[in-house]
Coordinates of C-alpha atoms in Angstrom, one line a residue:
M28 CA -3.5 36.9 -34.7
S29 CA -1.0 36.4 -37.5
S30 CA -0.7 33.1 -39.4
E31 CA 2.7 32.4 -37.8
T32 CA 1.4 32.9 -34.3
A33 CA -1.6 30.7 -35.0
L34 CA 0.7 28.0 -36.4
A35 CA 2.9 28.1 -33.4
T36 CA -0.1 27.9 -31.1
G37 CA -1.4 24.9 -33.0
Q38 CA 2.0 23.2 -32.8
R39 CA 2.2 23.8 -29.0
A40 CA -1.4 22.4 -28.6
R41 CA -0.5 19.3 -30.7
G42 CA 2.6 18.9 -28.6
L43 CA 0.7 19.3 -25.3
A44 CA -1.9 16.7 -26.2
P45 CA 0.5 13.7 -26.3
F46 CA 2.1 14.9 -23.0
L47 CA -1.3 15.1 -21.3
R48 CA -2.3 11.6 -22.5
S49 CA 1.0 10.2 -21.3
Q50 CA 0.6 11.7 -17.9
M51 CA -3.1 10.9 -17.5
R52 CA -2.3 8.2 -15.0
N53 CA -0.6 10.8 -12.8
I54 CA -2.9 13.7 -13.4
A55 CA -6.3 12.0 -12.8
P56 CA -5.6 10.9 -9.2
F57 CA -4.4 14.4 -8.3
L58 CA -7.5 16.0 -9.8
T59 CA -9.6 13.5 -8.0
L60 CA -8.0 14.5 -4.7
I61 CA -8.5 18.2 -5.3
F62 CA -12.2 17.6 -6.2
L63 CA -12.9 15.4 -3.2
T64 CA -11.1 17.9 -0.8
A65 CA -13.1 20.8 -2.2
F66 CA -16.4 19.0 -2.1
F67 CA -16.1 17.8 1.5
A68 CA -14.7 21.2 2.6
F69 CA -17.9 22.8 1.1
A70 CA -20.2 20.1 2.4
S71 CA -19.0 20.0 6.0
P72 CA -17.3 22.8 8.0
S73 CA -15.7 20.3 10.3
F74 CA -13.8 18.6 7.4
A75 CA -11.3 21.4 6.5
T76 CA -9.5 21.7 9.9
L77 CA -6.0 20.9 11.0
D78 CA -7.3 18.4 13.6
N79 CA -9.1 16.5 10.9
L80 CA -6.0 16.5 8.7
G81 CA -4.3 14.8 11.6
N82 CA -7.1 12.3 11.8
I83 CA -6.7 11.5 8.0
L84 CA -3.0 11.1 8.4
T85 CA -3.4 8.7 11.3
Q86 CA -6.2 6.8 9.5
V87 CA -4.0 6.1 6.5
S88 CA -0.8 5.4 8.3
V89 CA -1.1 1.6 8.6
T90 CA -2.3 1.3 5.0
G91 CA 0.6 3.6 3.9
I92 CA 3.2 1.3 5.6
I93 CA 1.8 -1.8 4.0
A94 CA 1.4 0.0 0.6
V95 CA 5.2 0.8 0.5
G96 CA 6.1 -2.8 -0.1
L97 CA 3.1 -3.5 -2.3
T98 CA 4.3 -0.6 -4.6
F99 CA 7.5 -2.5 -5.2
V100 CA 5.6 -5.6 -6.1
I101 CA 3.2 -3.9 -8.5
L102 CA 6.0 -2.0 -10.2
C103 CA 7.3 -5.4 -11.1
A104 CA 4.0 -6.3 -12.6
E105 CA 3.2 -8.8 -9.9
I106 CA 0.7 -8.8 -7.1
D107 CA 0.7 -9.8 -3.4
L108 CA -2.6 -10.9 -2.0
S109 CA -1.1 -12.1 1.3
I110 CA -0.2 -8.6 2.7
A111 CA -3.2 -8.3 5.1
S112 CA -2.8 -11.9 6.4
I113 CA 1.0 -11.4 6.9
A114 CA 0.2 -8.1 8.8
N115 CA -2.3 -9.9 10.9
V116 CA 0.0 -12.9 11.8
T117 CA 2.9 -10.6 12.6
G118 CA 0.8 -8.4 14.9
I119 CA -0.5 -11.5 16.6
A120 CA 3.0 -13.0 16.8
V121 CA 4.5 -9.9 18.6
A122 CA 1.6 -10.2 21.1
Y123 CA 2.1 -13.9 21.4
F124 CA 5.7 -13.4 22.5
T125 CA 4.7 -10.7 25.0
L126 CA 3.5 -11.4 28.6
Q127 CA -0.3 -11.0 28.7
E128 CA -2.6 -10.2 31.6
S129 CA -3.9 -13.1 33.6
Y130 CA -7.4 -12.8 32.1
V131 CA -6.1 -13.4 28.6
N132 CA -6.7 -17.1 27.9
I133 CA -3.8 -17.7 25.5
A134 CA -1.0 -20.2 26.1
N135 CA 1.7 -18.0 24.8
I136 CA 5.5 -17.7 25.1
P137 CA 6.6 -14.5 26.9
L138 CA 10.0 -13.2 25.8
P139 CA 11.9 -9.9 26.2
G140 CA 10.4 -7.1 24.0
A141 CA 13.4 -6.9 21.6
V142 CA 13.4 -10.7 21.1
A143 CA 9.6 -10.6 20.4
I144 CA 10.0 -7.9 17.8
I145 CA 12.9 -9.6 16.1
L146 CA 11.1 -13.0 16.0
S147 CA 8.0 -11.4 14.6
L148 CA 10.0 -9.6 11.9
L149 CA 11.8 -12.9 11.0
L150 CA 8.4 -14.6 10.7
C151 CA 7.0 -12.1 8.2
A152 CA 10.3 -12.1 6.3
L153 CA 10.2 -15.9 6.2
L154 CA 6.6 -15.9 4.8
G155 CA 7.8 -13.4 2.2
L156 CA 10.7 -15.6 1.4
V157 CA 8.3 -18.5 0.8
N158 CA 6.3 -16.3 -1.6
A159 CA 9.5 -15.4 -3.3
L160 CA 10.6 -19.1 -3.7
G161 CA 7.2 -20.1 -5.0
L162 CA 7.3 -17.3 -7.6
T163 CA 10.9 -17.5 -8.8
V164 CA 12.0 -21.1 -8.2
I165 CA 8.8 -23.2 -8.6
G166 CA 7.2 -20.7 -11.1
I167 CA 3.9 -20.3 -9.4
P168 CA 2.2 -17.1 -10.5
S169 CA 2.2 -14.5 -7.8
F170 CA -1.6 -14.3 -7.7
I171 CA -1.9 -18.0 -6.8
M172 CA 1.2 -18.1 -4.6
T173 CA 0.2 -15.2 -2.4
L174 CA -3.4 -16.5 -2.4
A175 CA -2.1 -19.7 -0.8
M176 CA 0.1 -17.7 1.6
M177 CA -3.0 -15.6 2.6
Q178 CA -4.6 -18.9 3.8
I179 CA -1.3 -20.1 5.4
A180 CA -0.8 -16.9 7.4
A181 CA -4.4 -16.8 8.4
G182 CA -4.0 -20.4 9.7
I183 CA -1.0 -19.5 11.7
S184 CA -2.9 -16.6 13.2
A185 CA -5.7 -18.9 14.2
L186 CA -3.4 -21.4 15.8
L187 CA -1.6 -18.8 17.9
V188 CA -4.7 -17.1 19.4
R189 CA -7.4 -19.8 18.9
G190 CA -10.2 -17.2 18.7
Q191 CA -9.0 -15.2 21.7
I192 CA -7.8 -11.6 21.9
A193 CA -4.4 -10.5 23.1
Y194 CA -3.8 -6.9 24.2
K195 CA -0.2 -6.3 25.3
V196 CA 2.8 -5.8 22.9
P197 CA 6.4 -4.7 23.7
S198 CA 6.7 -1.1 25.0
L199 CA 8.5 0.1 21.8
I200 CA 5.7 -1.1 19.6
T201 CA 3.1 0.4 22.0
T202 CA 4.9 3.8 21.7
L203 CA 5.3 3.7 18.0
G204 CA 1.7 2.5 17.4
S205 CA -0.2 4.6 19.9
G206 CA 2.1 7.2 21.3
S207 CA 2.9 10.7 20.0
I208 CA 5.7 13.3 20.1
G209 CA 4.9 17.0 20.0
G210 CA 1.3 16.2 19.2
I211 CA 2.3 14.2 16.1
P212 CA 1.4 10.4 16.4
W213 CA 4.5 8.2 16.1
I214 CA 2.6 6.0 13.6
V215 CA 2.3 8.9 11.2
I216 CA 6.1 9.6 11.5
V217 CA 6.9 5.9 10.9
A218 CA 4.7 5.8 7.8
A219 CA 6.3 9.0 6.5
I220 CA 9.8 7.6 7.0
M221 CA 8.9 4.4 5.3
L222 CA 7.3 6.2 2.4
L223 CA 10.3 8.5 2.0
G224 CA 12.7 5.5 2.3
G225 CA 10.7 3.6 -0.4
H226 CA 10.8 6.7 -2.7
L227 CA 14.5 7.2 -2.2
V228 CA 15.2 3.5 -3.0
L229 CA 13.1 3.5 -6.1
T230 CA 14.4 6.8 -7.4
Y231 CA 18.1 7.0 -6.5
T232 CA 19.4 3.4 -6.1
R233 CA 20.4 0.8 -8.6
F234 CA 17.9 -1.7 -7.1
G235 CA 15.1 0.8 -7.7
R236 CA 16.2 1.2 -11.4
Y237 CA 16.2 -2.6 -11.6
V238 CA 12.6 -2.8 -10.2
Y239 CA 11.4 -0.4 -13.0
M240 CA 13.4 -2.3 -15.6
V241 CA 11.8 -5.7 -14.6
G242 CA 8.3 -4.1 -14.6
G243 CA 8.8 -2.2 -17.8
N244 CA 10.2 -5.0 -20.0
R245 CA 11.1 -8.2 -18.3
E246 CA 12.6 -9.9 -21.4
A247 CA 14.8 -6.9 -22.1
A248 CA 15.9 -6.9 -18.4
E249 CA 16.9 -10.5 -18.7
Y250 CA 18.8 -9.9 -22.0
S251 CA 20.7 -7.1 -20.3
G252 CA 22.0 -9.6 -17.8
L253 CA 19.8 -8.6 -14.9
N254 CA 19.0 -11.3 -12.4
V255 CA 15.2 -10.9 -12.7
K256 CA 14.3 -13.7 -10.3
L257 CA 16.4 -12.1 -7.6
I258 CA 14.7 -8.8 -8.0
L259 CA 11.2 -10.4 -8.0
G260 CA 12.1 -12.4 -4.9
A261 CA 13.5 -9.3 -3.1
V262 CA 10.3 -7.3 -3.7
M263 CA 8.2 -10.1 -2.3
V264 CA 10.2 -10.1 0.9
I265 CA 10.1 -6.3 1.1
S266 CA 6.3 -6.5 0.7
A267 CA 6.0 -9.0 3.6
V268 CA 8.3 -7.1 5.9
C269 CA 6.4 -3.8 5.3
S270 CA 3.2 -5.7 6.0
G271 CA 4.7 -7.1 9.2
I272 CA 5.7 -3.7 10.4
G273 CA 2.3 -2.3 9.6
G274 CA 0.7 -5.2 11.4
M275 CA 2.7 -4.8 14.6
L276 CA 2.1 -1.0 14.8
G277 CA -1.6 -1.6 13.9
V278 CA -2.1 -3.9 16.8
A279 CA -0.7 -1.3 19.1
H280 CA -2.8 1.4 17.5
F281 CA -6.0 -0.6 17.7
G282 CA -5.2 -1.9 21.2
S283 CA -5.7 -5.6 20.5
A284 CA -4.4 -8.5 18.4
Q285 CA -7.0 -10.9 17.0
Q286 CA -7.9 -12.9 13.9
N287 CA -9.0 -11.2 10.7
E288 CA -8.1 -7.7 12.2
F289 CA -6.4 -6.5 9.0
D290 CA -8.7 -8.1 6.4
T291 CA -9.8 -4.8 5.0
Y292 CA -6.3 -3.6 4.5
L293 CA -5.8 -5.9 1.4
L294 CA -8.2 -3.9 -0.7
D295 CA -7.2 -0.6 0.9
S296 CA -3.5 -1.1 0.1
I297 CA -4.1 -2.2 -3.4
A298 CA -6.5 0.7 -4.0
A299 CA -4.0 3.2 -2.6
V300 CA -1.3 2.0 -5.1
V301 CA -3.6 1.7 -8.1
V302 CA -5.8 4.7 -7.5
G303 CA -2.6 6.8 -7.1
G304 CA -1.6 5.9 -10.7
T305 CA 1.0 3.1 -10.4
S306 CA 0.5 0.8 -13.4
L307 CA -0.8 -2.7 -12.8
F308 CA 1.3 -3.6 -15.9
G309 CA 4.5 -2.6 -14.1
G310 CA 7.3 -0.1 -14.8
R311 CA 5.2 3.1 -14.2
G312 CA 4.4 4.9 -11.0
G313 CA 6.0 4.9 -7.6
I314 CA 5.7 6.0 -4.0
G315 CA 4.6 9.5 -5.0
N316 CA 1.6 8.0 -6.7
T317 CA 0.9 5.8 -3.7
I318 CA 0.9 8.9 -1.4
V319 CA -1.6 10.6 -3.7
G320 CA -3.7 7.4 -3.6
L321 CA -3.5 7.2 0.2
F322 CA -4.8 10.8 0.4
V323 CA -7.6 10.1 -2.1
L324 CA -8.8 7.1 0.0
G325 CA -8.2 9.0 3.3
V326 CA -10.1 12.1 2.2
L327 CA -12.9 9.9 0.8
N328 CA -13.4 7.7 3.8
N329 CA -13.1 10.6 6.3
G330 CA -15.2 13.0 4.2
L331 CA -18.0 10.5 3.9
D332 CA -18.1 10.2 7.6
H333 CA -18.4 14.0 8.0
V334 CA -21.4 14.2 5.6
N335 CA -23.1 11.2 7.2
I336 CA -23.5 9.1 4.1
D337 CA -24.9 5.6 4.6
S338 CA -22.1 3.2 5.3
F339 CA -23.2 0.8 2.6
L340 CA -23.2 3.6 0.1
K341 CA -19.7 4.4 1.3
I342 CA -18.5 0.9 0.2
L343 CA -20.2 1.4 -3.2
I344 CA -18.5 4.8 -3.8
R345 CA -15.1 3.4 -2.9
G346 CA -15.6 0.5 -5.3
L347 CA -16.7 2.9 -8.1
I348 CA -13.6 5.1 -7.6
L349 CA -11.4 2.0 -7.7
L350 CA -13.1 0.9 -10.9
A351 CA -12.5 4.3 -12.4
A352 CA -8.8 4.1 -11.5
L353 CA -8.5 0.6 -13.1
V354 CA -10.2 1.9 -16.3
I355 CA -7.7 4.8 -16.4
N356 CA -4.8 2.4 -15.7
V357 CA -5.8 0.1 -18.6
Y358 CA -6.5 3.0 -21.0
A359 CA -3.2 4.7 -20.2
Q360 CA -1.4 1.4 -20.9
R361 CA -3.1 1.2 -24.3
L362 CA -2.1 4.7 -25.1
R363 CA 1.5 3.9 -24.2
E364 CA 1.4 0.8 -26.4
K365 CA 0.1 2.8 -29.4
A366 CA 2.7 5.5 -28.9
A367 CA 5.4 2.8 -29.0
E368 CA 4.2 1.3 -32.3

């Protein structure tokens, strides 16, 4: 090899290294997904089938719907801890406004299906608006504000059902949550549409650019004349509405509405966004990263069931993967800050 060729190769390698470091947040989750898929396909013949792919898509659909709104929030360098409770109260509300069977011991208010759906969506939007006002007008940090909302929504859920279980929801919600078309579950289609819509908004609209600006450098966004408080308030409402839609469809998918039904979806949704590579510090990532994170969690949970790993060990493995994602997230942020110096 000539000296000129060696020099050019060295320059390309030096140029590639910064690129790989800058893209580590995106590359690591994708490599994790490939590794997990290959491992479980080798460990269990029943894993790598089209039927099981359908199972994975169905299993992550509710999480995916909720994670759409949470992605907007985290891109703004905020957090929403109330997503699971808002999903729960919205699912309970749509059942509360639906005529139940005589054996259901709940003093509810039956309304036409369309009215029940609209009122439930208004409820989750209102709770999101309260989060927004607490964050932007009063100045309560999003962690504390949404922690309080988590308890408020849980309290509303408890008051509506009082420890009982409701089963019926409007027919449209039943169809979207538990029905299918051409062998494809409607809930998977709804999740795909919402993920696509979130991606298009973040990538091709002015509002999406504003979200990235607020998350990337809030002071610079303010100096440029951007209404930062309006953007922050909007993403909190978006998060609540996405959670509410996920809650309504989830109730239909699971076949019942009850207290604490969606508690695990708080960690699942945050993990999907963070494991996928969206920065906790804001301004980096997006729906594409969330989709990768959803598949990582879906493949992991489904694959562990196929290889019959102890359920307690399954929880530990999920925690370790989330910790690894957080370490990569923080390390990538430090690399970014060094590069900016």
